[in-house]
Each structure stands twice: as C-alpha cells, then as structure tokens.
Short mmCIF file of C-alpha atoms in Angstrom, two decimals:
data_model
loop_
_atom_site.label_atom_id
_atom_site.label_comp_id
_atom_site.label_asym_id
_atom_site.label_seq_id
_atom_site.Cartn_x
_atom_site.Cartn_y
_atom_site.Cartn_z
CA UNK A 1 0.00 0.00 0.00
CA UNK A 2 1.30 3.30 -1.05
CA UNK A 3 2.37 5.41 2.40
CA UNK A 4 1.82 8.82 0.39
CA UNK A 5 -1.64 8.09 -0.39
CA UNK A 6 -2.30 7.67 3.59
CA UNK A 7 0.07 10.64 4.69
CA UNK A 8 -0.99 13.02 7.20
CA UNK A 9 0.26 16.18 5.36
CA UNK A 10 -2.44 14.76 2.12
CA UNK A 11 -5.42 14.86 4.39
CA UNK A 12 -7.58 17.94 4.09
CA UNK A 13 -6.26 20.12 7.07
CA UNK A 14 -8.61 20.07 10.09
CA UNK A 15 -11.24 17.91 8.17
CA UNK A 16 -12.07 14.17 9.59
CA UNK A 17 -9.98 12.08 6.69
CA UNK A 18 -12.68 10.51 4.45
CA UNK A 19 -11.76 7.10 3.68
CA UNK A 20 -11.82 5.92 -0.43
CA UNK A 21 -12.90 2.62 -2.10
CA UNK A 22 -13.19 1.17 -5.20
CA UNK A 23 -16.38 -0.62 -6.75
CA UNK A 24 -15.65 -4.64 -7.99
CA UNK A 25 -17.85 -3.53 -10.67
CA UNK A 26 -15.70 -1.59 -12.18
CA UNK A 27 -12.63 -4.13 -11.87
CA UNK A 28 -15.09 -6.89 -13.42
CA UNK A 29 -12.57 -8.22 -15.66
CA UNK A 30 -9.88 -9.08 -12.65
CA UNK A 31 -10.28 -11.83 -10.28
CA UNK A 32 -11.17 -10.85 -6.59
CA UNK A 33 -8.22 -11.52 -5.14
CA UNK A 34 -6.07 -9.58 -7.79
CA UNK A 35 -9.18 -6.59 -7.42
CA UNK A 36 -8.22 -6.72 -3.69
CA UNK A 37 -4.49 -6.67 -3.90
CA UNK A 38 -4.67 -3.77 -6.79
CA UNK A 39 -6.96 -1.54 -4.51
CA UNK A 40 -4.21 -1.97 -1.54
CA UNK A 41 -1.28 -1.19 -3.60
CA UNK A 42 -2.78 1.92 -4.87
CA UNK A 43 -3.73 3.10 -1.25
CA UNK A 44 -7.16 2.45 -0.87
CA UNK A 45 -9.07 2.49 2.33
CA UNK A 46 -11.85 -0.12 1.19
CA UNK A 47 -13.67 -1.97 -1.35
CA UNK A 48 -17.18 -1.95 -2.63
CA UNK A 49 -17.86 -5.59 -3.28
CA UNK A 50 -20.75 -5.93 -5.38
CA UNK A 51 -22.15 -9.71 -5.30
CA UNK A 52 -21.69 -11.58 -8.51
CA UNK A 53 -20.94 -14.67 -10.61
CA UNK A 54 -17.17 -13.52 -11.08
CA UNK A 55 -16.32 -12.54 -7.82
CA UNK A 56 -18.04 -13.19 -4.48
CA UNK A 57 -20.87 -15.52 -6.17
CA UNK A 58 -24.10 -15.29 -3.51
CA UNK A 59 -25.62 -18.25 -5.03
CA UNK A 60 -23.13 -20.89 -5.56
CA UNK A 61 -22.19 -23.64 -3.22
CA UNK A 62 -19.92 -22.99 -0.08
CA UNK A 63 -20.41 -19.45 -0.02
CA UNK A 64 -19.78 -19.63 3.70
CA UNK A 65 -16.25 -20.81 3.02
CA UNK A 66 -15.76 -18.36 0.38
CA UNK A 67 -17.31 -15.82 2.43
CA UNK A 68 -14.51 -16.70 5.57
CA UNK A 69 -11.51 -16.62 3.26
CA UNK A 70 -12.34 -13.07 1.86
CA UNK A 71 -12.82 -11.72 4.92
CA UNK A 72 -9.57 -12.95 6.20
CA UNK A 73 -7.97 -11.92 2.77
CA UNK A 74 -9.79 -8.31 3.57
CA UNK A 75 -7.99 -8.34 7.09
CA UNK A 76 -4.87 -9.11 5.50
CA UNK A 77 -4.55 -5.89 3.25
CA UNK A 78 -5.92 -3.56 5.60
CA UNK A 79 -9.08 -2.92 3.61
CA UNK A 80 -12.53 -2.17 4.56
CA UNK A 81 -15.65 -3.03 2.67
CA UNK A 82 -19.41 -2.46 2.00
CA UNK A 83 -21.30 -4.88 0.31
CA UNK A 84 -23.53 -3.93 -3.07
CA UNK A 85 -26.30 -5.51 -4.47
CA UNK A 86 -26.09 -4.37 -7.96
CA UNK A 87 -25.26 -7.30 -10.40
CA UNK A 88 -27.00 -6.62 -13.23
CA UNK A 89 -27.74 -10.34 -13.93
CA UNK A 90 -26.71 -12.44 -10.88
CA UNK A 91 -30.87 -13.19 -10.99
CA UNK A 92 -31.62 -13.64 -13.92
CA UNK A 93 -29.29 -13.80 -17.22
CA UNK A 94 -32.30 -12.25 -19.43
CA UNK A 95 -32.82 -9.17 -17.11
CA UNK A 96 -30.82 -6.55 -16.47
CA UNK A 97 -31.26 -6.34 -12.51
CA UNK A 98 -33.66 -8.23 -12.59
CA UNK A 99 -36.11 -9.48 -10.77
CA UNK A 100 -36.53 -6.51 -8.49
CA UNK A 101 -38.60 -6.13 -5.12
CA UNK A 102 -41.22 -4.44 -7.62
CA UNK A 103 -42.37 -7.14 -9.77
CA UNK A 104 -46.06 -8.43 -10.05
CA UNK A 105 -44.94 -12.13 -9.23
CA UNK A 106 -44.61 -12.22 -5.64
CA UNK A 107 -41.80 -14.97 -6.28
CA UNK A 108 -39.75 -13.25 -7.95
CA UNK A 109 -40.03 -10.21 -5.34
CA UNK A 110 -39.22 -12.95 -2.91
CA UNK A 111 -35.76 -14.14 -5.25
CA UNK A 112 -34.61 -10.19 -4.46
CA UNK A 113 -35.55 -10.29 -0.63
CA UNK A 114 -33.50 -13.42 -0.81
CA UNK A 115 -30.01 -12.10 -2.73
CA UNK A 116 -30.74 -9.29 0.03
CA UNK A 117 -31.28 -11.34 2.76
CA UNK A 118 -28.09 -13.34 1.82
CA UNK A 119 -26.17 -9.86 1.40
CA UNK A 120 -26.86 -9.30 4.76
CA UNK A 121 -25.30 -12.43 6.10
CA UNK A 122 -22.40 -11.80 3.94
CA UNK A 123 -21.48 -8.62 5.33
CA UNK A 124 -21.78 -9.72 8.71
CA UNK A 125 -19.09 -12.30 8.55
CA UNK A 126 -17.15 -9.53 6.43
CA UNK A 127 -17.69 -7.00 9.15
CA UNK A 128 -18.82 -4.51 6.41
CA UNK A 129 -19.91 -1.40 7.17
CA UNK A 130 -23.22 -1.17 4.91
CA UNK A 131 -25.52 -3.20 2.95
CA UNK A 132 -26.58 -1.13 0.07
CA UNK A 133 -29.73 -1.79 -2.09
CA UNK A 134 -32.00 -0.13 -4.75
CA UNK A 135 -35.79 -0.37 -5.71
CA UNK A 136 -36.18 -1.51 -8.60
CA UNK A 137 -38.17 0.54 -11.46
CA UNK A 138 -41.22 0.81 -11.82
CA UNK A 139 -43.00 -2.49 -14.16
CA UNK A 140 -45.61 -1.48 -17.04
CA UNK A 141 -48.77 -1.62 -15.96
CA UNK A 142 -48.53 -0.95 -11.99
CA UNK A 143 -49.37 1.76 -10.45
CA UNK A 144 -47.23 4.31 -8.26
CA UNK A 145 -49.38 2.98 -4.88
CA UNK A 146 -49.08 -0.61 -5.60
CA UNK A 147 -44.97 -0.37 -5.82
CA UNK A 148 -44.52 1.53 -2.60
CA UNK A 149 -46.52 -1.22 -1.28
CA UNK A 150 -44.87 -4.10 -2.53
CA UNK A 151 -41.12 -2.32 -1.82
CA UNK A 152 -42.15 -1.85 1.89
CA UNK A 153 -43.24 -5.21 2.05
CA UNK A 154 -40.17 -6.70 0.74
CA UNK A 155 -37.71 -4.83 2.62
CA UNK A 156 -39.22 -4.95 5.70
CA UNK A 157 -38.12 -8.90 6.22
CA UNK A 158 -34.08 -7.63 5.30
CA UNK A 159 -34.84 -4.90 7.79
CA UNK A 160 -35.53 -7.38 11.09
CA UNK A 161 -32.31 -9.32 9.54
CA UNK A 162 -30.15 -6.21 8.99
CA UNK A 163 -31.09 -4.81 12.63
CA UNK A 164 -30.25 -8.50 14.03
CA UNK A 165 -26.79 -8.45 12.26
CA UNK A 166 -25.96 -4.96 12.92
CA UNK A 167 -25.25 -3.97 9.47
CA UNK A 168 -27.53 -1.27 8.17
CA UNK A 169 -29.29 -1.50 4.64
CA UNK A 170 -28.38 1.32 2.71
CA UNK A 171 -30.87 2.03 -0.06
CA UNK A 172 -29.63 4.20 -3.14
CA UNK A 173 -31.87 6.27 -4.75
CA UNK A 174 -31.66 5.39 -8.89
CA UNK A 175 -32.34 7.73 -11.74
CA UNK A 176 -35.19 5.95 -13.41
CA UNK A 177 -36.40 4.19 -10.36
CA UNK A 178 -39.66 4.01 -8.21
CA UNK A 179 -36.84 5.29 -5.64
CA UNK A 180 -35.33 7.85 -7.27
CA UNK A 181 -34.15 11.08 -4.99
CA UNK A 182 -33.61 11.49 -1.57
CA UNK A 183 -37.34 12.89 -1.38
CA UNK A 184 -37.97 9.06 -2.32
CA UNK A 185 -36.02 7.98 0.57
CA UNK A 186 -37.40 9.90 2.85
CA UNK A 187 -41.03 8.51 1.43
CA UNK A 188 -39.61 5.15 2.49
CA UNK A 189 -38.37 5.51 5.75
CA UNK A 190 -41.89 7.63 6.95
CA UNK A 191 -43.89 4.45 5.25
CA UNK A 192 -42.06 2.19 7.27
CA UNK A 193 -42.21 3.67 10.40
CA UNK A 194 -38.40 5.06 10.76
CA UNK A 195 -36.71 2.04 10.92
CA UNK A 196 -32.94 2.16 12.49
CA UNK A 197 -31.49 0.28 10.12
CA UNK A 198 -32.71 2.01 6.85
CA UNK A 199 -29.49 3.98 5.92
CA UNK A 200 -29.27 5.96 2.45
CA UNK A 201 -26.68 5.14 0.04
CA UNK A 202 -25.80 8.85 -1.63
CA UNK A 203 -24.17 8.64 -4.93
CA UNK A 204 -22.50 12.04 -5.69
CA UNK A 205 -23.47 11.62 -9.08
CA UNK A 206 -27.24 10.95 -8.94
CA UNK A 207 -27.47 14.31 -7.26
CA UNK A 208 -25.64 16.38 -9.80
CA UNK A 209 -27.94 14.67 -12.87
CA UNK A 210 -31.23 14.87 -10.82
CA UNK A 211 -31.85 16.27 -7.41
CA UNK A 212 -32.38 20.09 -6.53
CA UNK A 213 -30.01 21.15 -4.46
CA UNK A 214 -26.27 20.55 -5.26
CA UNK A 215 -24.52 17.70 -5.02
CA UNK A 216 -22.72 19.46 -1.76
CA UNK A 217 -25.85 20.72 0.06
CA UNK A 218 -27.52 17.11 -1.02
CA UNK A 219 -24.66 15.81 1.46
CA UNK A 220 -25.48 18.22 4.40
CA UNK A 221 -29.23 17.49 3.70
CA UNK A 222 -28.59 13.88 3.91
CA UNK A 223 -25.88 13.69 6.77
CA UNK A 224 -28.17 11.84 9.40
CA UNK A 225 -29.01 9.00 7.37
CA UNK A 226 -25.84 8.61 5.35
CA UNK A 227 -24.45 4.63 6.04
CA UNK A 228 -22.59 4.65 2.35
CA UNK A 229 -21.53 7.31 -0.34
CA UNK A 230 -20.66 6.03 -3.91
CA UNK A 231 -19.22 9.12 -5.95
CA UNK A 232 -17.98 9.78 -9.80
CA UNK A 233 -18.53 12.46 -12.14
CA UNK A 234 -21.50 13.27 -13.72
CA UNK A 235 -23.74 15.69 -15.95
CA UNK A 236 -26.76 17.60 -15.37
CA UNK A 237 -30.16 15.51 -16.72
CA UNK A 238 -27.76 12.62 -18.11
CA UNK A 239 -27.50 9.48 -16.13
CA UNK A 240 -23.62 8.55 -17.50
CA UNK A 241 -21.56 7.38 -14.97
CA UNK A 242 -17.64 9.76 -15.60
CA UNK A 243 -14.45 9.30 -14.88
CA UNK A 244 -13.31 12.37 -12.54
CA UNK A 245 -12.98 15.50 -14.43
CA UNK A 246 -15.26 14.30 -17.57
CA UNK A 247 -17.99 16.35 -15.82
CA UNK A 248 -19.42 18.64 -14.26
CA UNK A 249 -19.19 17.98 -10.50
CA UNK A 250 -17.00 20.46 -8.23
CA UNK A 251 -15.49 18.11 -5.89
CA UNK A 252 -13.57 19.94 -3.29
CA UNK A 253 -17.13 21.59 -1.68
CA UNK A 254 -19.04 18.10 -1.75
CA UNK A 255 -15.70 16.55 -0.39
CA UNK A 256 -15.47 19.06 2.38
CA UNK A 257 -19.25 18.92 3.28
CA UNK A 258 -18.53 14.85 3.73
CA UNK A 259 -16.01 15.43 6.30
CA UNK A 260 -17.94 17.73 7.90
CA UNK A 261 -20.68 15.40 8.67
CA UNK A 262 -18.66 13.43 10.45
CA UNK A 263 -18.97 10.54 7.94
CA UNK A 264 -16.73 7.72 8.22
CA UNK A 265 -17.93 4.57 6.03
CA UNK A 266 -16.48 4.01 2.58
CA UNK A 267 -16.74 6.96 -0.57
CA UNK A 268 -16.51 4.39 -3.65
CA UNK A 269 -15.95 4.75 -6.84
CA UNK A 270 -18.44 3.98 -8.95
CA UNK A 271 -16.96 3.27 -12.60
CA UNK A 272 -19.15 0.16 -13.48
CA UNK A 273 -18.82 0.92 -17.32
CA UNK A 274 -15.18 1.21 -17.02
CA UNK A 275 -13.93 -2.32 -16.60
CA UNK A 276 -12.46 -2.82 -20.01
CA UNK A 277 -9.52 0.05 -18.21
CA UNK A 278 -10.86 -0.58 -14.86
CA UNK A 279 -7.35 -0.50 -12.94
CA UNK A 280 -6.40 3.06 -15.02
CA UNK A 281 -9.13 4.07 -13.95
CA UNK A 282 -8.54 2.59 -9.98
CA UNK A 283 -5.23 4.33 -10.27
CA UNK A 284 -5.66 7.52 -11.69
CA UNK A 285 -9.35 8.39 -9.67
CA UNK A 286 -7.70 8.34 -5.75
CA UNK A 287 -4.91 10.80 -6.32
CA UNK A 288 -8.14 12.89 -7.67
CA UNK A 289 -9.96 12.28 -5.11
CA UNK A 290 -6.96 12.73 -2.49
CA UNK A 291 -6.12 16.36 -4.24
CA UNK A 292 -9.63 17.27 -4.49
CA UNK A 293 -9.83 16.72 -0.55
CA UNK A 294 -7.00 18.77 -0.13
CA UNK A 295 -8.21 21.92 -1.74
CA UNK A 296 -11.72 21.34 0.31
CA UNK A 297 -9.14 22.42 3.13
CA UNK A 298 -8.61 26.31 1.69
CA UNK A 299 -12.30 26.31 0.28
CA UNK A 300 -14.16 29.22 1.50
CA UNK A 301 -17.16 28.44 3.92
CA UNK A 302 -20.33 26.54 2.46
CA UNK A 303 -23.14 29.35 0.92
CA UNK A 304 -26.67 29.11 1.57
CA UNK A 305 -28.32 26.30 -0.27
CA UNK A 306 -28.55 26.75 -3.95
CA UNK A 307 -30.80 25.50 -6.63
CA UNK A 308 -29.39 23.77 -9.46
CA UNK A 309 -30.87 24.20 -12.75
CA UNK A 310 -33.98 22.38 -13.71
CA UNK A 311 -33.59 18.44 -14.23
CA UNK A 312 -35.77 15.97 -16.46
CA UNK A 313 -38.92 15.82 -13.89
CA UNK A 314 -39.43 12.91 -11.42
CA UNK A 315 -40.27 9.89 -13.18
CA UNK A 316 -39.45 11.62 -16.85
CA UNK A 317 -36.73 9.05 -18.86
CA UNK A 318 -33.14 10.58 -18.35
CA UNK A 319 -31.07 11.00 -21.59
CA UNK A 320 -28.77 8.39 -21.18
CA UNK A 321 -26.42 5.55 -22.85
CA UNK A 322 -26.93 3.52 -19.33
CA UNK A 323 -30.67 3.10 -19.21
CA UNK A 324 -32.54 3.82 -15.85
CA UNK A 325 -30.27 1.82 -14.11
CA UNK A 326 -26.45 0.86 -14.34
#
C-alpha cells in the first residue's frame, strides 16, 4: 500500500480524513483476489464488493467458506468493505437487474428479498460497514401505490435481519427508479415507520444529474441517514456514470461537506462501465480524489443552499447511454 496516499500532510487540514474505495464492478474483468491486492497497492481504504458470478458468487455452493476466506484476505490488506447488491444479472441472465422487489410475481419479489437477505449475512461475517440496495423501477402496468406497497413489504423482512446483524441497509436512490431522490427515501423511511437500520446510500453523481439542491448541500441534507456514499462524475439531466474531471461535479465543496458530517464509512468509486480500463481508472481516480480533498481544506465556507438548474422531472426518462439503471 502506497504510504503517500495515507500521509498526514495529504489529508484535508482540520477535516475528519474521508476514507476511499473502489467498486468490484468496475474491476469486473480481474479476479477478486487480484481486485483486492490492486486496490491496496494503490492506497485504498476499502472496497465496494458488489455480489456476482465472477467474484463473491451469492448463489453458488460454499459461499460460507468463500465468504470466511475473503474476509480474512480483507484483514490481511488492511481494507474495509461495503457490500452492493447491484449485479445486473446475478438473478436472472435475461434481465438486467432483474427481478426486483417491484415485480407483479410475488416470487420473484421474494428471489430479491433473498439475494438481500443473503447480502446481509455476507457482510456480517465480512464485518462490512453497509448493505446497500435499490428499488427496482417501476414495471408497465402498476401503479405508483401498488410499488410503494410491494417495496415496503419486501424490505421490511431484510430490515428485522439487517437490525439482528448490525449492518444497516443502505438504499440508493436510482435515476429511473420508483426510488429515485432522496425525497424518495425519505417517502420510504416515513412508510415504514423510521426504521434504524434504513441507511441511504448517496451517490455524488445521482445528485448532480437529478436532485435540486447541489450535489454538496444534497450531502449536508442527507448527513443523518448517510451509512454509504458512492461518488464519480456526472452531468446535469444525463444518467452517465464519468471518470473524474469528464464532468461537471466540483469536488472539493461536496468533499469538504462529507467530512464535515462526520462521515466515516467508505466513498466508492463507482466506474461500473469502465472495466475494459478498470485498474487506469482505480489508479488515476484516488490521487483525484486525495487532491480534491485537499483543496476542500482552503475552500471558502459553504453558501446558503442553492438550486441547481432544472432536471428531467421525477419519473421523466433521463437521456442516457446507461438506461434507468447501471
């Protein structure tokens, strides 16, 4: 692991050190174990470990076993983790994240609570910080009402296991989804009751393409509930996951308001369309990050909240290469 990456004098001044990982689903075309050992050498804090076939397969046989000896490889390098739940098709190989905890076949709801349920378990034994999940979008045909009911009734099963494990389930509101912006979230938690161990999963990106406020007063807004933070650059209206710098997110002010909330689970980098380059892209994005974090130090204080310009309207199909979903 690289000691400058770590070094006092790069942290930014007075501000709580924020600690950086890198998404597996971005490193898709390396083994685990070579994923794990590249994230270490390069100086990160942690991994994102999203559960599928080519890595940390949830559905195959012995995942207990194979579960053990990547948390002890974990240990090993010093890294911590947060488990993701965003295989596009660990489910199903015809369906792109599918099924989801929206469908109209209550079995195939159930197969989601399930991978979820399992994801729990997982990052128990891994001692991860965060179990992060999505909603699903919406299917043809159902209506607004019926979703919410179905997505309360599915989680609320992973809830009683996350609050028995300890981990907290960190949902992620999705461009495209029933879910979509922290609004959304909030709509959750109040229909089921304020649960504990509902978390939010912010991406820095999603709020730059969708939400009102900026990606840097969507982090203050959200600081209570925040159990994960994926981050990458991003466009206004476009749902196109960027490499830093490709667009149009200031970092040092959203980096700064993360270390003033006192956060201290994982920022990963969320790059899933890059794994064709995904360790030039692992290499090059934390002395970004680590740089950007520095300048948050000489940044002047935060303004009053500001409006970004008008987004594609809840609901509305984003322009987008990716779909409503990764």
């Amino acid at each position: 692991m690289s000691p400058e990456a770590n070094a006092p004098g790069n942290r930014a001044g007075a501000l709580p050190a924020l600690r950086f990982g890198y998404g597996t689903n971005g490193l898709a075309d390396l083994r685990l174990d070579d994923a794990l050992a590249l994230l270490a050498d390069l100086g990160y804090d942690g991994v994102g470990l999203t559960l599928d076939h080519m890595h940390l397969d949830p559905l195959a046989p012995g995942l207990a076993a194979r579960t053990r000896r990547i948390a002890h490889r974990l240990d090993t390098l010093g890294l911590g983790v947060t488990v993701e739940t965003g295989a596009r098709y660990v489910l199903d190989p015809r369906r792109k994240h599918g099924p989801s905890l929206l469908d109209p076949d209550p079995e195939d709801r159930a197969r989601r609570a399930d991978l979820l349920l399992r994801a729990v378990r997982i990052a128990a034994d891994l001692g991860a910080h965060a179990v992060h999940c999505f909603s699903g979008t919406v299917p043809q045909g159902t209506g607004t009402d019926t979703a919410w009911k179905r997505l309360t009734e599915a989680l609320t099963p992973v809830l009683d296991a996350a609050a028995s494990a300890g981990v907290p389930l960190a949902v992620e509101p999705e461009p495209g989804h029933l879910l979509a912006t922290t609004a959304d979230f909030h709509h959750l938690r109040g229909a089921l009751g304020d649960p504990e161990a509902l978390g939010l999963t912010l991406d820095i990106g999603h709020c730059q393409c969708l939400e009102p406020l900026s990606p840097a007063d969507c982090v203050r807004a959200a600081a209570p509930w925040l159990r994960h933070v994926q981050i990458e650059d991003m466009r206004r209206g476009v749902h196109e996951h960027l490499p830093f710098g490709d667009g149009e997110i200031d970092f040092p002010p959203v980096l700064a308001a993360l270390a003033a909330t006192g956060y201290q689970g994982l920022t990963v980098v969320e790059l899933p369309r890059h794994s064709h380059a995904g360790p030039h892209f692992a290499a090059h994005s934390l002395p970004f990050l680590r740089h950007a974090e520095r300048a948050a130090a000489t940044a002047a204080p935060a303004p009053a909240p500001a409006l970004q310009q008008t987004a594609p309207p809840h609901g509305a199909p984003l322009t987008t290469p990716e779909g409503s979903s990764r």
